[in-house]
Amino acid sequence: ADTLLGIGQAHLFDGWPPAGEAVADKRRFLAQLAGLDSAYPGGLVAYVGNARRLLAESQAGANPLEGWRPRMPSADLETKLCPVDDAFCQFERVGLAEATGLCFVIPAGGLGQRPGLSGR
């Protein structure tokens, strides 16, 4: 909690119930923050710093993909799969097992706006 306060994230604690109330919810929230802090390189401090930098660059019109061009991978891949091969079926089983933890994030706009909001 002190880390978040130190990086300007006090709003995350706005509206918290008084001390002694919703203790389990507060502990769950803090445990989630601890997990996020350990999962992101440099922790939440780095995450917030990176987010602020990226937003500032975007607001200034910088394009993080400037100069990058997508290209097709080489056709000479070591693994060639056919949907009826044993290898394909094995990779499909592994992929489907992993899919239970899959999450998609679809950001709105290119400048951090949210749908229906002016971005200000």
Coordinates of C-alpha atoms in Angstrom, one line a residue:
A1 CA 0.0 0.0 0.0
D2 CA 2.8 2.4 0.8
T3 CA 4.4 1.8 -2.6
L4 CA 1.2 2.7 -4.3
L5 CA 0.8 5.8 -2.3
G6 CA 4.4 6.8 -3.1
I7 CA 3.7 6.6 -6.9
G8 CA 0.5 8.6 -6.9
Q9 CA -2.0 5.8 -6.8
A10 CA -3.9 6.8 -3.6
H11 CA -7.1 6.8 -5.7
L12 CA -7.1 3.0 -5.4
F13 CA -7.9 3.4 -1.8
D14 CA -10.7 6.0 -2.2
G15 CA -13.9 4.8 -0.7
W16 CA -12.4 2.0 1.4
P17 CA -14.5 1.0 4.3
P18 CA -13.2 2.0 7.7
A19 CA -10.7 0.0 9.6
G20 CA -12.0 -3.4 10.7
E21 CA -14.6 -3.6 7.9
A22 CA -14.3 -5.7 4.7
V23 CA -11.0 -7.0 6.0
A24 CA -11.1 -10.1 3.7
D25 CA -11.6 -8.0 0.6
K26 CA -8.8 -5.6 1.6
R27 CA -6.4 -8.6 2.1
R28 CA -7.4 -10.1 -1.2
F29 CA -6.8 -6.8 -2.9
L30 CA -3.3 -6.4 -1.3
A31 CA -2.4 -10.0 -2.1
Q32 CA -3.3 -9.3 -5.8
L33 CA -1.1 -6.2 -5.7
A34 CA 1.8 -8.2 -4.2
G35 CA 1.4 -10.7 -7.0
L36 CA 1.4 -8.0 -9.7
D37 CA 4.4 -6.4 -8.1
S38 CA 6.4 -9.6 -8.2
A39 CA 5.2 -10.5 -11.7
Y40 CA 6.1 -7.3 -13.5
P41 CA 9.9 -6.6 -14.0
G42 CA 10.7 -3.8 -11.6
G43 CA 7.3 -4.2 -9.9
L44 CA 4.4 -1.8 -9.7
V45 CA 6.7 1.2 -9.5
A46 CA 8.2 0.3 -12.9
Y47 CA 4.7 -0.5 -14.3
V48 CA 3.3 2.8 -13.4
G49 CA 6.4 4.6 -14.6
N50 CA 6.3 2.8 -17.9
A51 CA 2.6 3.5 -18.3
R52 CA 3.1 7.2 -17.7
R53 CA 6.0 7.4 -20.1
L54 CA 4.0 5.6 -22.8
L55 CA 1.0 7.8 -22.3
A56 CA 3.2 11.0 -22.4
E57 CA 4.9 9.8 -25.6
S58 CA 1.5 8.9 -27.2
Q59 CA 0.1 12.3 -26.2
A60 CA 3.2 13.9 -27.9
G61 CA 2.4 12.0 -31.0
A62 CA 5.2 9.4 -30.8
N63 CA 4.7 6.1 -32.4
P64 CA 6.3 3.2 -30.6
L65 CA 6.2 1.1 -33.8
E66 CA 7.9 3.8 -36.0
G67 CA 10.2 2.1 -38.4
W68 CA 8.9 -1.4 -37.6
R69 CA 7.5 -3.4 -40.5
P70 CA 5.7 -6.7 -40.1
R71 CA 7.0 -9.5 -42.1
M72 CA 6.1 -13.1 -42.9
P73 CA 8.3 -15.6 -41.0
S74 CA 10.6 -17.8 -43.1
A75 CA 8.8 -20.6 -44.8
D76 CA 11.7 -22.9 -43.7
L77 CA 10.3 -23.7 -40.3
E78 CA 11.6 -26.6 -38.4
T79 CA 8.1 -27.8 -37.3
K80 CA 5.6 -28.5 -40.0
L81 CA 2.2 -29.5 -38.7
C82 CA -0.7 -31.1 -40.4
P83 CA -4.1 -31.2 -38.6
V84 CA -4.2 -35.0 -38.6
D85 CA -0.6 -35.6 -37.4
D86 CA 0.2 -36.9 -33.9
A87 CA 2.4 -33.9 -33.3
F88 CA -0.4 -31.5 -34.2
C89 CA -2.8 -33.3 -31.8
Q90 CA -0.2 -33.2 -29.0
F91 CA 0.4 -29.4 -29.5
E92 CA -3.3 -28.9 -29.7
R93 CA -3.9 -30.7 -26.3
V94 CA -1.1 -28.7 -24.7
G95 CA -2.5 -25.4 -26.2
L96 CA -6.1 -26.2 -25.1
A97 CA -4.9 -27.0 -21.5
E98 CA -3.1 -23.6 -21.4
A99 CA -6.1 -21.8 -22.9
T100 CA -7.9 -22.0 -19.5
G101 CA -5.6 -19.2 -18.3
L102 CA -5.8 -17.2 -21.5
C103 CA -7.0 -13.6 -21.4
F104 CA -7.4 -11.1 -24.2
V105 CA -7.2 -7.3 -23.7
I106 CA -8.5 -5.1 -26.5
P107 CA -7.5 -1.5 -25.9
A108 CA -9.7 1.2 -27.2
G109 CA -8.3 3.8 -29.5
G110 CA -4.7 4.4 -30.1
L111 CA -4.1 7.2 -27.6
G112 CA -5.5 5.7 -24.5
Q113 CA -9.0 6.9 -24.9
R114 CA -12.0 5.0 -23.8
P115 CA -15.1 4.5 -26.0
G116 CA -17.5 7.4 -25.7
L117 CA -15.1 9.6 -23.7
S118 CA -13.1 12.6 -25.0
G119 CA -9.8 11.4 -23.5
R120 CA -9.5 14.5 -21.4

